[in-house]
Amino acid sequence: GPPTALVTRGGAAETASALAPRRSAPSVPVPKWHAPWEMMSVVSGHLGWVRCIAFDPSNEWFATGSGDRTIKIWDTAKCCAAIKGGLKLTLTGHINDVRGLAVSETSPYLFSAGEDKKILCWDLETNAIVRHYHGHLSGIYCLALHPTLNLLFTGGRDAVVRVWDIRTKQPVHVLAGHEGTVGSIITNSVDPQVVSGSHDKQIKLWDLAAGKCMFTLTHHKKSIRALVKHPTEQTFMSGAPDNIKKWQLRDGAFLRNLSGHNAVVNCLAVNQDGVVVSGADNGTLHFWDYQTGYCFQQTETIVQTGSLEAEAGIYAAAFDKTGSRLITAEADKTIKIWRESPTASRESNPIDMEGWSRTYLANKRF
């Protein structure tokens, strides 16, 4: 009798199904392998929480600002090797917590800002304060320098980003629009030249010439405390307790979520090798691959002896100019220096492709 099979070999039914486009499974990008990081030395000297870090362009020293109202300058090589004489200098002049630091690439100046509403310019040849920038109405939480122009940007509790001419000390612009504390600023040589992240859960990309906002990104559901720009790509990341998000810089297009660091993310840092580190208020550090968003390591800081367990908190993180050393500023009043594990290999620390595939495919659009 006639065949009872639904699909006959070479029949019309099979031809029809062959014509229907088959939806291919989304491909999962293979993350770049990175060695896990380990703590190599602990530097103590501050008498309060260490709130901010800035590296000298020559990589010979770095500066930290603290809740003890001082700025300390440290010798990078001695601190990394954990030998005596790491502290080079202590600068006093602020009357409250120092929250922002930046070292000029072109002139021997260090800029600092604090919760005392002061913005100070220090001449590193004489170690004296040479300029004050006056105008913030409340505490200042972040400070950044323009990469090419002689401009300084500060943001804080008065919910605006103030733009200062470094030489004349005059305010150039007041970038207003945020509804909450401005917690972080990054700068760029082309428009948008300023990006600000705020506790009002918004990121704003600014047109510097006009002094107006170009784009407002409202994807985050929690306060944004950290922003970081990639050293070479035109992309940046923002960190908040809900997610770490990666964005395109020129138009603010959302690229991807880095999910899993479920804590108050205080700081983000990225190096030339594509390692991103996020540091949180509970002392946890997560290390990610910048390109794909794969979390290759989760670790915790260890509090200094004599500290409470609650003092495990990371306020700032920065890679040195080579990208081979990571420095974290912490709530137990110490500065910790981390490096890639010299003994790790792909065999000892393989990429967890199975777990990564699940994470990648489950990621939300926003």
PDB file of C-alpha atoms in Angstrom, residues 155-161 175-185 194-206 213 215-217 224 227:
ATOM      1  CA  GLY A 155      31.888  66.563  40.937  1.00  0.00           C
ATOM      2  CA  GLY A 156      30.265  66.077  44.307  1.00  0.00           C
ATOM      3  CA  ARG A 157      27.277  66.424  46.549  1.00  0.00           C
ATOM      4  CA  ASP A 158      26.025  69.615  44.890  1.00  0.00           C
ATOM      5  CA  ALA A 159      25.014  67.405  41.897  1.00  0.00           C
ATOM      6  CA  VAL A 160      26.971  69.325  39.247  1.00  0.00           C
ATOM      7  CA  VAL A 161      30.218  68.807  37.375  1.00  0.00           C
ATOM      8  CA  LEU A 175      27.442  71.016  33.915  1.00  0.00           C
ATOM      9  CA  ALA A 176      24.065  70.794  35.651  1.00  0.00           C
ATOM     10  CA  GLY A 177      21.400  68.140  35.183  1.00  0.00           C
ATOM     11  CA  HIS A 178      22.035  65.403  37.710  1.00  0.00           C
ATOM     12  CA  GLU A 179      19.594  65.084  40.604  1.00  0.00           C
ATOM     13  CA  GLY A 180      21.994  63.449  43.058  1.00  0.00           C
ATOM     14  CA  THR A 181      25.626  63.361  44.132  1.00  0.00           C
ATOM     15  CA  VAL A 182      28.086  63.047  41.242  1.00  0.00           C
ATOM     16  CA  GLY A 183      30.266  60.128  42.291  1.00  0.00           C
ATOM     17  CA  SER A 184      32.568  59.613  39.308  1.00  0.00           C
ATOM     18  CA  ILE A 185      33.861  61.385  36.206  1.00  0.00           C
ATOM     19  CA  VAL A 194      33.145  64.319  29.920  1.00  0.00           C
ATOM     20  CA  VAL A 195      31.066  61.432  31.257  1.00  0.00           C
ATOM     21  CA  SER A 196      29.604  61.633  34.750  1.00  0.00           C
ATOM     22  CA  GLY A 197      27.968  58.956  36.889  1.00  0.00           C
ATOM     23  CA  SER A 198      25.694  59.895  39.726  1.00  0.00           C
ATOM     24  CA  HIS A 199      23.833  58.544  42.743  1.00  0.00           C
ATOM     25  CA  ASP A 200      20.619  59.479  40.863  1.00  0.00           C
ATOM     26  CA  LYS A 201      21.278  56.245  38.823  1.00  0.00           C
ATOM     27  CA  GLN A 202      22.048  58.203  35.645  1.00  0.00           C
ATOM     28  CA  ILE A 203      25.099  58.515  33.430  1.00  0.00           C
ATOM     29  CA  LYS A 204      25.408  61.723  31.422  1.00  0.00           C
ATOM     30  CA  LEU A 205      27.617  62.292  28.383  1.00  0.00           C
ATOM     31  CA  TRP A 206      28.443  65.979  27.963  1.00  0.00           C
ATOM     32  CA  CYS A 213      24.231  67.133  28.056  1.00  0.00           C
ATOM     33  CA  PHE A 215      22.982  61.730  26.196  1.00  0.00           C
ATOM     34  CA  THR A 216      21.494  60.498  29.457  1.00  0.00           C
ATOM     35  CA  LEU A 217      21.689  56.765  30.179  1.00  0.00           C
ATOM     36  CA  ILE A 224      26.540  54.665  40.149  1.00  0.00           C
ATOM     37  CA  LEU A 227      33.218  54.731  35.901  1.00  0.00           C
TER      38      LEU A 227
END
